[in-house]
Coordinates of C-alpha atoms and ligand atoms in Angstrom, one line a residue:
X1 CA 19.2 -99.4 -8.9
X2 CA 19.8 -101.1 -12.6
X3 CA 17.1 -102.4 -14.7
X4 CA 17.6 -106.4 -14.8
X5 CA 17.4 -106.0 -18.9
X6 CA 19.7 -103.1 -20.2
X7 CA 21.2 -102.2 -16.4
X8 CA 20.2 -98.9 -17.5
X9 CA 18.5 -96.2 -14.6
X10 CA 15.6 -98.6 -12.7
X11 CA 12.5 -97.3 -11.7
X12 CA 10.5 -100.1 -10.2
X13 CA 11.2 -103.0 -8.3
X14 CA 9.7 -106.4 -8.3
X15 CA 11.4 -108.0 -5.2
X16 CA 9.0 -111.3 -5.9
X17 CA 11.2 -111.3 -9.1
X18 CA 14.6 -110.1 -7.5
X19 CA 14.5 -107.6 -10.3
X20 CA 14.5 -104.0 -11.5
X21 CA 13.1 -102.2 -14.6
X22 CA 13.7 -99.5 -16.9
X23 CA 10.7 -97.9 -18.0
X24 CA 10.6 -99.7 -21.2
X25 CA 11.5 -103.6 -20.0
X26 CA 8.8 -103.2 -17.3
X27 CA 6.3 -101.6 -19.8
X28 CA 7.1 -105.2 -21.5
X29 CA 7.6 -107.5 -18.1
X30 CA 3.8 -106.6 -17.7
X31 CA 2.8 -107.6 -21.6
X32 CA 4.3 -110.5 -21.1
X33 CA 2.2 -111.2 -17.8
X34 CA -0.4 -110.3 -19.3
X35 CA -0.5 -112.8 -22.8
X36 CA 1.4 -115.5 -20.5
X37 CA -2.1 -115.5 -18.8
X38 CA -4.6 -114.9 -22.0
X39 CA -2.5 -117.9 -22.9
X40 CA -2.3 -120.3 -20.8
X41 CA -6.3 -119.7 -19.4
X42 CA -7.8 -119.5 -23.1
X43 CA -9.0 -116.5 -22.4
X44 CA -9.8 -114.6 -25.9
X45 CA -9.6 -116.3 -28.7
X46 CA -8.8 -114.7 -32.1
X47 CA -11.6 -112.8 -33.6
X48 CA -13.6 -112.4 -30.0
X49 CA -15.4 -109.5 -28.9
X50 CA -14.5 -108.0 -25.7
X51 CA -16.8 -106.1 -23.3
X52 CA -13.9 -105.0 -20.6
X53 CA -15.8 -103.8 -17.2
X54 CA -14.1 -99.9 -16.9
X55 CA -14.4 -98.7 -13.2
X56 CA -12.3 -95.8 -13.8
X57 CA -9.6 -97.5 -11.8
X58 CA -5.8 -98.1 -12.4
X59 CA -6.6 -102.2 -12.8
X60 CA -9.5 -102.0 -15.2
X61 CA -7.7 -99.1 -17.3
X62 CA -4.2 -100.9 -17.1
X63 CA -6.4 -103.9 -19.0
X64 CA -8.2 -101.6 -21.3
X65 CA -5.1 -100.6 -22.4
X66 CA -3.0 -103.8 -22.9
X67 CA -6.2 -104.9 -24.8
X68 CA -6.1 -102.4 -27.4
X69 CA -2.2 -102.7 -27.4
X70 CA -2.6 -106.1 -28.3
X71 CA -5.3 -105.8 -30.7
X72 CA -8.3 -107.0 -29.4
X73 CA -11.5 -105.6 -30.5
X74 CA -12.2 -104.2 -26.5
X75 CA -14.8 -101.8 -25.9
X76 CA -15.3 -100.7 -22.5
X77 CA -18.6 -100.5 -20.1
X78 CA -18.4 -98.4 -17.3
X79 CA -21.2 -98.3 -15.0
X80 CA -22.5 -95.5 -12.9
X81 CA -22.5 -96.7 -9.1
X82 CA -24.7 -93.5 -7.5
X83 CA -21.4 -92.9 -4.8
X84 CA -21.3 -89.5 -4.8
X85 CA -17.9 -87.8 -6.2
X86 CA -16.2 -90.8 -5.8
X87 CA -18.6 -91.9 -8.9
X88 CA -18.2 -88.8 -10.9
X89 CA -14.6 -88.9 -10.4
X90 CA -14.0 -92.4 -11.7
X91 CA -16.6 -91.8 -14.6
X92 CA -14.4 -88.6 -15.8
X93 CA -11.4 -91.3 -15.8
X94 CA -12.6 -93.3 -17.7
X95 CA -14.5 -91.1 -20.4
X96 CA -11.0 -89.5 -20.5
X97 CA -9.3 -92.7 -21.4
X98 CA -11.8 -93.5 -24.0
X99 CA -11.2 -90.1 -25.7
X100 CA -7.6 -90.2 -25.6
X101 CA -7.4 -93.3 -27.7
X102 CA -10.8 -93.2 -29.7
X103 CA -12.6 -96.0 -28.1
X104 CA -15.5 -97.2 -27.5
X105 CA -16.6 -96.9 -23.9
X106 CA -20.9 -97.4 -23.0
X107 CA -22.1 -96.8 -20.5
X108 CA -25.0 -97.1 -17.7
X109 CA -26.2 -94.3 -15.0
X110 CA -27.9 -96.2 -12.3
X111 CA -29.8 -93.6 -10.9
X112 CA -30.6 -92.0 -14.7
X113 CA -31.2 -95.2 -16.4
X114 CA -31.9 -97.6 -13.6
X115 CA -33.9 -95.5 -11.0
X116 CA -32.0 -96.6 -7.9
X117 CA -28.0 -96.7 -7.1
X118 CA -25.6 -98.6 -4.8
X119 CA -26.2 -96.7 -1.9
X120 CA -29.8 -96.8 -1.7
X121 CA -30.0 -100.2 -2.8
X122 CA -27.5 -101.5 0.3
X123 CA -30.0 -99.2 2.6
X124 CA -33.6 -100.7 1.3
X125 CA -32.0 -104.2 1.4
X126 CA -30.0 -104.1 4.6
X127 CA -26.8 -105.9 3.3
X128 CA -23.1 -104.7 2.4
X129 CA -22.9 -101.8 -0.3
X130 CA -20.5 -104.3 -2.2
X131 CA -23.3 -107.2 -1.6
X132 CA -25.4 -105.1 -3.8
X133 CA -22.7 -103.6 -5.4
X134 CA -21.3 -106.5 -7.0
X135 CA -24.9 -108.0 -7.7
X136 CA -25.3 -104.9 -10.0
X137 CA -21.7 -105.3 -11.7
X138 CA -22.5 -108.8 -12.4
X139 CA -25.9 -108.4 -14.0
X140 CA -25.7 -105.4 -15.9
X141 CA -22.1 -106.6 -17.5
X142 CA -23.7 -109.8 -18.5
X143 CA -27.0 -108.0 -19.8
X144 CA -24.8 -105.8 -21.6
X145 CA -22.5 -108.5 -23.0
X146 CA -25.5 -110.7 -24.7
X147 CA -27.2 -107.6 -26.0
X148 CA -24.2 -106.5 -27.2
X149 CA -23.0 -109.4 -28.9
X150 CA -20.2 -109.9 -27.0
X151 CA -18.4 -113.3 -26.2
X152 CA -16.1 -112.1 -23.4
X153 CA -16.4 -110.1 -20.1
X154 CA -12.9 -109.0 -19.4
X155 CA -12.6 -107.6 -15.3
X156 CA -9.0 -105.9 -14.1
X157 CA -9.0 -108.5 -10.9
X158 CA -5.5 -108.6 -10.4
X159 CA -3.3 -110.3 -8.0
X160 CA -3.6 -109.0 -4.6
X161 CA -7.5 -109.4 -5.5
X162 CA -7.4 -113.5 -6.5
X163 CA -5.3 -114.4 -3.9
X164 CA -6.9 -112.3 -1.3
X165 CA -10.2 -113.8 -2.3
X166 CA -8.5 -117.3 -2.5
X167 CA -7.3 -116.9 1.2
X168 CA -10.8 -116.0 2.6
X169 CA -12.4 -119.2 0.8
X170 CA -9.5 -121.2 2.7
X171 CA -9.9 -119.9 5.9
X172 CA -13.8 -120.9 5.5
X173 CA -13.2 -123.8 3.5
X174 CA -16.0 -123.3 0.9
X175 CA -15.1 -125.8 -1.3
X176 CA -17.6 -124.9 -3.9
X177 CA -16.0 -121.3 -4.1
X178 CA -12.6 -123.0 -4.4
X179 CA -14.0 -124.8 -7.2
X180 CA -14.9 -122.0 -9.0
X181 CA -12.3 -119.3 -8.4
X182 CA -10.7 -119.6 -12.0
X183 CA -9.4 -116.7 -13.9
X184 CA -11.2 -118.1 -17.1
X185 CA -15.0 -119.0 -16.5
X186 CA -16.7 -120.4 -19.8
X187 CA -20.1 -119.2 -21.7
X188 CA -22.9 -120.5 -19.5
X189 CA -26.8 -120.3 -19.4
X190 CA -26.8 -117.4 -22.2
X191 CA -24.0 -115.3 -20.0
X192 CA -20.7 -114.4 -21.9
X193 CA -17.2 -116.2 -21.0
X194 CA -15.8 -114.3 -17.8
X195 CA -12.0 -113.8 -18.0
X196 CA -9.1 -112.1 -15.7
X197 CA -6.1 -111.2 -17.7
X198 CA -4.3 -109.5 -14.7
X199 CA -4.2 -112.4 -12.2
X200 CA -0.2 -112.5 -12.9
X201 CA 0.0 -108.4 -11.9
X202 CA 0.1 -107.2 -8.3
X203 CA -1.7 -103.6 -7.7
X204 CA 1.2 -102.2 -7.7
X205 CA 2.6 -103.1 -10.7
X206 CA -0.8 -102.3 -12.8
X207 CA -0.5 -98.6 -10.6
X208 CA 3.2 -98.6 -12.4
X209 CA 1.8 -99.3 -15.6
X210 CA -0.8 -96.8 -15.3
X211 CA 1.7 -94.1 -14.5
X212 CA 4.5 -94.8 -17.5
X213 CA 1.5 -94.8 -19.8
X214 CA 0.2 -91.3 -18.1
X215 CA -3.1 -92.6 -17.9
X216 CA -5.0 -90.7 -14.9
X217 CA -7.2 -93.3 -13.0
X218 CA -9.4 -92.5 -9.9
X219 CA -7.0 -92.6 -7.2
X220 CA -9.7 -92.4 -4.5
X221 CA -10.7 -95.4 -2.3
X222 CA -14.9 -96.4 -2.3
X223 CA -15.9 -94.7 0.5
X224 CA -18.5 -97.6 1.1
X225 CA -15.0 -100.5 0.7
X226 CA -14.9 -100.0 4.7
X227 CA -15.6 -103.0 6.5
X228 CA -15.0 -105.3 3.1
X229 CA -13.3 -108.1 4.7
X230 CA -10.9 -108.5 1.9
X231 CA -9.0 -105.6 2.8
X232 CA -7.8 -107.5 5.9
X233 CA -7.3 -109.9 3.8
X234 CA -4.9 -108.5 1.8
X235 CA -3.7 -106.4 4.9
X236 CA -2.4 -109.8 6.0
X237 CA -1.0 -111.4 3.0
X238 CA 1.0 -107.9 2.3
X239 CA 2.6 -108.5 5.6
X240 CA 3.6 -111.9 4.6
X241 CA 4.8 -110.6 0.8
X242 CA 7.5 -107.9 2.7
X243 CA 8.5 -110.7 4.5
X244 CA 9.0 -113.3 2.0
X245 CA 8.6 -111.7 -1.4
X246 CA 6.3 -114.0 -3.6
X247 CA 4.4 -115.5 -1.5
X248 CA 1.2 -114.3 -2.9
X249 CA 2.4 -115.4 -6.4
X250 CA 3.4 -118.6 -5.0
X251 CA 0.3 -118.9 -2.4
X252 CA -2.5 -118.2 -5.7
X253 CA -0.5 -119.1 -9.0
X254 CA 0.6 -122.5 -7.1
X255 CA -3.7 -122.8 -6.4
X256 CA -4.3 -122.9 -9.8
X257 CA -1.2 -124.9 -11.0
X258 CA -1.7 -127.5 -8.5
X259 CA -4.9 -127.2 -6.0
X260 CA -8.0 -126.0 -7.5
X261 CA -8.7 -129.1 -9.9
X262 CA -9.2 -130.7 -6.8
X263 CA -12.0 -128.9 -5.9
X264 CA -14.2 -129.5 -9.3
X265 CA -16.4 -132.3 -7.8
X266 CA -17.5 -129.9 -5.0
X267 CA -19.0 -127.4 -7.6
X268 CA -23.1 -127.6 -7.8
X269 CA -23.7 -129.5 -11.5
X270 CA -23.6 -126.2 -13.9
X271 CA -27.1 -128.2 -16.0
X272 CA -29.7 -126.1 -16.7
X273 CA -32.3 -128.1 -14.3
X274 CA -34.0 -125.7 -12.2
X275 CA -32.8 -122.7 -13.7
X276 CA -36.2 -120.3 -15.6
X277 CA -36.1 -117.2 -16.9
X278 CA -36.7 -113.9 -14.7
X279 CA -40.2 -112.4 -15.0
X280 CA -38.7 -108.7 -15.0
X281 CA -35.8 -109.0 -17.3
X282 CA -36.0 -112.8 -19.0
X283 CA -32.5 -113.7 -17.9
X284 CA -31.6 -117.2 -16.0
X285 CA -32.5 -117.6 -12.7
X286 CA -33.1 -120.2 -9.9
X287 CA -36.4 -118.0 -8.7
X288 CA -39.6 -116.0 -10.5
X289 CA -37.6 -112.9 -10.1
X290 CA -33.8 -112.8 -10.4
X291 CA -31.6 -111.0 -7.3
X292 CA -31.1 -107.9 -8.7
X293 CA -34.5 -107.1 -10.0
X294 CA -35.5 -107.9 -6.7
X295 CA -32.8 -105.2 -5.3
X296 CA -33.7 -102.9 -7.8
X297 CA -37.1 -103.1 -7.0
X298 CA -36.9 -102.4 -3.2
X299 CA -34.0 -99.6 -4.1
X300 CA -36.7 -97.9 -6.0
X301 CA -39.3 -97.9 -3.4
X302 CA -36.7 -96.4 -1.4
X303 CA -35.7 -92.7 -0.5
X304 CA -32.5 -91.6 -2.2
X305 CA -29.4 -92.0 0.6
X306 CA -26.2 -89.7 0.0
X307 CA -23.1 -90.7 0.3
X308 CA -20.3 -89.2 2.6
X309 CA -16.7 -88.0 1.0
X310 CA -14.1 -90.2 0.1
X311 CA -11.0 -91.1 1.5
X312 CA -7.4 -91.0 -0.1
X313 CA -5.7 -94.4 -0.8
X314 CA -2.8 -94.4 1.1
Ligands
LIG401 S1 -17.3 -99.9 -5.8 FE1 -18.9 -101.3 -5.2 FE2 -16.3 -101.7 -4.8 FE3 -17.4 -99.6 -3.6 S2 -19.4 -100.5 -3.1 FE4 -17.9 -102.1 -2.8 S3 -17.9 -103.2 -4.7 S4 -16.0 -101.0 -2.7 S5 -14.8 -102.6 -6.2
LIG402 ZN1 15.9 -101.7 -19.2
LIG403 ZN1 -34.3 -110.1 -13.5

């Protein structure tokens, strides 16, 4: 196996691409994913402040990383969920990350600073851990962005996330979702630009990066992602990518290129009418109390619920 570039020893290949890289020409295949979308979505602009949502994982320190490469002023947030050692895992990845390169990485304890965590809250409320999961995320990244000054929220979605999400809200047809699913979602209603700068990369090729750069991620999967239909979602379009490499490129990259304009007029009007401000926390909301100060405060009321071990990504 030759790398494409130099036809020196290969050690990846990108069948979607009908090539293999060196090392050093995928290192730079991946930059040049990476800017092509910054680019082309408007993502950062020069000067910007970027609040980059850390998990610990190999997406969101893959994008760390490229950030800083590329100069951006990127600190990180990582937030801790309350999952057991799957949470202090992931946290140890990403402090580690920060200290190796002498950035700035906050961050929030649920439990310590919040008084409730992910497990608990999906218990008191009855709903998906990622339900209130991703409620959480949301919030806090956008609480932290305006306090913080910031005027981007930078995620590691990559992919095999977009298009897997982009598959579910065809099979359903919610046209408002299809509307919105952008990798570039602008300041609104006080809440910082949202951006995806690794919608080009597959998982595997942000894994590849994270190993050539030696950075050690959390290689564990959530043991609450069970049941989160987008894993058969992906399960499915994986079986269609070994079949005919690039479909998933084509199937979500060919969405935004050609399809999702289509779907503006469906999107609820973005005005401020009807939107006040939350009587907990004073950010926008359609109700007296926003979602997650209504999850938090049921979580709290709640008795602490542990969390069983993890299982290894295979
Ligand atoms: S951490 Fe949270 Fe994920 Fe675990 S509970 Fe679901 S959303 S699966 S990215
Ligand atoms: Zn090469
Ligand atoms: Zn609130």
């Amino acid at each position: 196996m030759k790398c494409r570039v130099c036809r020196g020893p290969a050690v990846i290949d990108l069948p979607r691409h009908n090539a293999n890289f060196c090392p050093e020409h995928f290192l730079a295949f991946t930059r040049r994913q990476v800017v092509r979308a910054i680019e082309d979505f408007e993502m950062i602009a020069p000067g910007d402040r970027v609040l980059v949502a850390v998990s610990g994982g190999k997406d969101s320190l893959a994008l760390w990383d490229l950030l800083l490469e590329h100069g951006y002023a990127a600190d990180g947030l990582h937030l801790g969920l309350g999952i057991g050692d799957y949470s202090d895992q992931s946290t140890r990845c990403a402090r580690a990350f920060a200290d190796d390169r002498g950035a700035t990485l906050l961050e929030i304890d649920l439990r310590a600073d919040r008084g409730f965590d992910v497990p608990t809250a999906a218990a008191a409320t009855g709903r998906p851990p990622c339900s209130a999961c991703g409620l959480s995320k949301r919030h806090l990244f956008d609480e932290a962005a305006r306090d913080g000054g910031y005027d981007v929220v930078a995620t590691g979605h990559n992919l095999d996330d977009e298009a897997a999400v982009l598959f579910g809200n065809t099979l359903t047809w919610n046209t408002e979702y299809l509307g919105r699913q952008v990798p570039a979602l602008p300041a609104r209603h006080g809440f910082a630009r949202k951006v995806k700068p690794l919608v080009r990369l597959t998982e595997r090729e942000t894994a590849a990066w994270c190993v050539l750069r030696r950075i050690d991620y959390q290689v564990e999967e959530c043991p609450l992602a069970a049941g989160n239909r987008h894993l058969g979602y992906k399960e499915v379009l994986n079986t269609l990518e070994a079949r005919s490499p690039g479909t998933k490129a084509a199937f979500y990259l060919g969405f935004l290129d050609r399809a999702v304009a289509r779907f503006r007029s469906d999107i609820a009007s973005d005005s401020d009418g009807g939107l006040q401000t939350c009587n907990r926390c004073g950010s926008a909301t359609t109700n007296e109390t926003c979602a997650f100060c209504s999850v938090v405060e049921r979580a709290r009321a709640h008795q602490p619920v542990p969390v069983s071990a993890p299982r290894r990504r295979r």
